[in-house]
Amino acid sequence: RLYELSMQKWRLEAEQSPEPDTMALAQIVGRLGRMHEGLEEYDAALHYYKLLKSVAVNPEGAQRLIDSVEQRLAEESPDSSAL
């Protein structure tokens, strides 16, 4: 819940700032992504990792996280068990 509150605070501050602190946003969404991934909430993790990619200094690293979560989602889908 702490990171979700941090995200809300960041959004409020970003509305007031001509140059929002994207480094802070990257840290917040990265941690939210890891938290949801650890809870096996892969759809939520994917959402945050995609947001991370849009502001990350290293978008390739964020893409690796996205790829990893997409692979887990594919492995969990009912269609993948038929392969």
PDB file of C-alpha atoms in Angstrom:
ATOM      1  CA  ARG A   1       0.000   0.000   0.000  1.00  0.00           C
ATOM      2  CA  LEU A   2       2.927   2.341   0.665  1.00  0.00           C
ATOM      3  CA  TYR A   3       4.045   2.316  -2.969  1.00  0.00           C
ATOM      4  CA  GLU A   4       0.498   2.864  -4.204  1.00  0.00           C
ATOM      5  CA  LEU A   5       0.285   5.937  -1.969  1.00  0.00           C
ATOM      6  CA  SER A   6       3.670   7.054  -3.280  1.00  0.00           C
ATOM      7  CA  MET A   7       2.326   6.743  -6.817  1.00  0.00           C
ATOM      8  CA  GLN A   8      -0.694   8.896  -5.942  1.00  0.00           C
ATOM      9  CA  LYS A   9       1.561  11.508  -4.364  1.00  0.00           C
ATOM     10  CA  TRP A  10       3.844  11.466  -7.398  1.00  0.00           C
ATOM     11  CA  ARG A  11       0.870  12.038  -9.730  1.00  0.00           C
ATOM     12  CA  LEU A  12      -0.343  14.998  -7.684  1.00  0.00           C
ATOM     13  CA  GLU A  13       3.125  16.555  -7.672  1.00  0.00           C
ATOM     14  CA  ALA A  14       3.622  15.848 -11.378  1.00  0.00           C
ATOM     15  CA  GLU A  15       0.495  17.822 -12.204  1.00  0.00           C
ATOM     16  CA  GLN A  16       2.039  20.856 -10.508  1.00  0.00           C
ATOM     17  CA  SER A  17       5.545  20.501 -11.943  1.00  0.00           C
ATOM     18  CA  PRO A  18       6.733  21.523 -15.408  1.00  0.00           C
ATOM     19  CA  GLU A  19       9.334  18.711 -15.174  1.00  0.00           C
ATOM     20  CA  PRO A  20       8.021  15.736 -13.191  1.00  0.00           C
ATOM     21  CA  ASP A  21      10.593  13.601 -11.373  1.00  0.00           C
ATOM     22  CA  THR A  22      10.622  10.573 -13.676  1.00  0.00           C
ATOM     23  CA  MET A  23      13.419   8.921 -11.672  1.00  0.00           C
ATOM     24  CA  ALA A  24      11.123   8.773  -8.654  1.00  0.00           C
ATOM     25  CA  LEU A  25       8.333   7.408 -10.832  1.00  0.00           C
ATOM     26  CA  ALA A  26      10.654   4.722 -12.206  1.00  0.00           C
ATOM     27  CA  GLN A  27      11.589   3.658  -8.673  1.00  0.00           C
ATOM     28  CA  ILE A  28       7.967   3.541  -7.546  1.00  0.00           C
ATOM     29  CA  VAL A  29       6.615   1.583 -10.514  1.00  0.00           C
ATOM     30  CA  GLY A  30       9.606  -0.753 -10.510  1.00  0.00           C
ATOM     31  CA  ARG A  31       8.931  -1.648  -6.891  1.00  0.00           C
ATOM     32  CA  LEU A  32       5.209  -2.002  -7.536  1.00  0.00           C
ATOM     33  CA  GLY A  33       6.003  -4.341 -10.420  1.00  0.00           C
ATOM     34  CA  ARG A  34       8.304  -6.471  -8.277  1.00  0.00           C
ATOM     35  CA  MET A  35       5.771  -6.568  -5.461  1.00  0.00           C
ATOM     36  CA  HIS A  36       2.978  -7.766  -7.755  1.00  0.00           C
ATOM     37  CA  GLU A  37       5.265 -10.244  -9.468  1.00  0.00           C
ATOM     38  CA  GLY A  38       6.220 -11.674  -6.073  1.00  0.00           C
ATOM     39  CA  LEU A  39       2.524 -12.035  -5.275  1.00  0.00           C
ATOM     40  CA  GLU A  40       2.079 -13.793  -8.645  1.00  0.00           C
ATOM     41  CA  GLU A  41      -0.242 -10.989  -9.802  1.00  0.00           C
ATOM     42  CA  TYR A  42       1.323 -10.981 -13.232  1.00  0.00           C
ATOM     43  CA  ASP A  43      -1.199  -8.729 -14.992  1.00  0.00           C
ATOM     44  CA  ALA A  44      -0.558  -5.965 -12.458  1.00  0.00           C
ATOM     45  CA  ALA A  45       3.208  -6.546 -12.612  1.00  0.00           C
ATOM     46  CA  LEU A  46       3.092  -6.267 -16.399  1.00  0.00           C
ATOM     47  CA  HIS A  47       1.184  -2.990 -16.160  1.00  0.00           C
ATOM     48  CA  TYR A  48       3.808  -1.461 -13.882  1.00  0.00           C
ATOM     49  CA  TYR A  49       6.762  -2.819 -15.870  1.00  0.00           C
ATOM     50  CA  LYS A  50       5.345  -1.286 -19.066  1.00  0.00           C
ATOM     51  CA  LEU A  51       5.025   2.033 -17.263  1.00  0.00           C
ATOM     52  CA  LEU A  52       8.590   1.592 -16.024  1.00  0.00           C
ATOM     53  CA  LYS A  53       9.803   1.058 -19.584  1.00  0.00           C
ATOM     54  CA  SER A  54       8.282   4.375 -20.656  1.00  0.00           C
ATOM     55  CA  VAL A  55      10.349   6.333 -18.106  1.00  0.00           C
ATOM     56  CA  ALA A  56      13.361   4.094 -17.464  1.00  0.00           C
ATOM     57  CA  VAL A  57      16.943   5.137 -18.057  1.00  0.00           C
ATOM     58  CA  ASN A  58      17.451   1.530 -19.194  1.00  0.00           C
ATOM     59  CA  PRO A  59      14.331   0.562 -21.187  1.00  0.00           C
ATOM     60  CA  GLU A  60      16.038  -2.664 -22.296  1.00  0.00           C
ATOM     61  CA  GLY A  61      16.160  -3.831 -18.678  1.00  0.00           C
ATOM     62  CA  ALA A  62      12.494  -3.017 -18.266  1.00  0.00           C
ATOM     63  CA  GLN A  63      11.743  -4.949 -21.457  1.00  0.00           C
ATOM     64  CA  ARG A  64      13.490  -8.015 -20.003  1.00  0.00           C
ATOM     65  CA  LEU A  65      11.166  -7.778 -16.990  1.00  0.00           C
ATOM     66  CA  ILE A  66       8.172  -7.497 -19.322  1.00  0.00           C
ATOM     67  CA  ASP A  67       9.338 -10.511 -21.335  1.00  0.00           C
ATOM     68  CA  SER A  68       9.793 -12.560 -18.161  1.00  0.00           C
ATOM     69  CA  VAL A  69       6.295 -11.773 -16.897  1.00  0.00           C
ATOM     70  CA  GLU A  70       4.737 -12.400 -20.317  1.00  0.00           C
ATOM     71  CA  GLN A  71       6.437 -15.796 -20.367  1.00  0.00           C
ATOM     72  CA  ARG A  72       4.983 -16.639 -16.953  1.00  0.00           C
ATOM     73  CA  LEU A  73       1.539 -15.554 -18.117  1.00  0.00           C
ATOM     74  CA  ALA A  74       1.857 -17.758 -21.200  1.00  0.00           C
ATOM     75  CA  GLU A  75       2.911 -20.722 -19.054  1.00  0.00           C
ATOM     76  CA  GLU A  76      -0.112 -20.242 -16.818  1.00  0.00           C
ATOM     77  CA  SER A  77      -2.650 -19.864 -19.614  1.00  0.00           C
ATOM     78  CA  PRO A  78      -4.886 -22.906 -20.253  1.00  0.00           C
ATOM     79  CA  ASP A  79      -3.840 -22.928 -23.918  1.00  0.00           C
ATOM     80  CA  SER A  80      -0.166 -23.432 -23.051  1.00  0.00           C
ATOM     81  CA  SER A  81      -0.856 -26.755 -21.318  1.00  0.00           C
ATOM     82  CA  ALA A  82      -2.054 -28.220 -24.613  1.00  0.00           C
ATOM     83  CA  LEU A  83       1.355 -27.657 -26.238  1.00  0.00           C
TER      84      LEU A  83
END
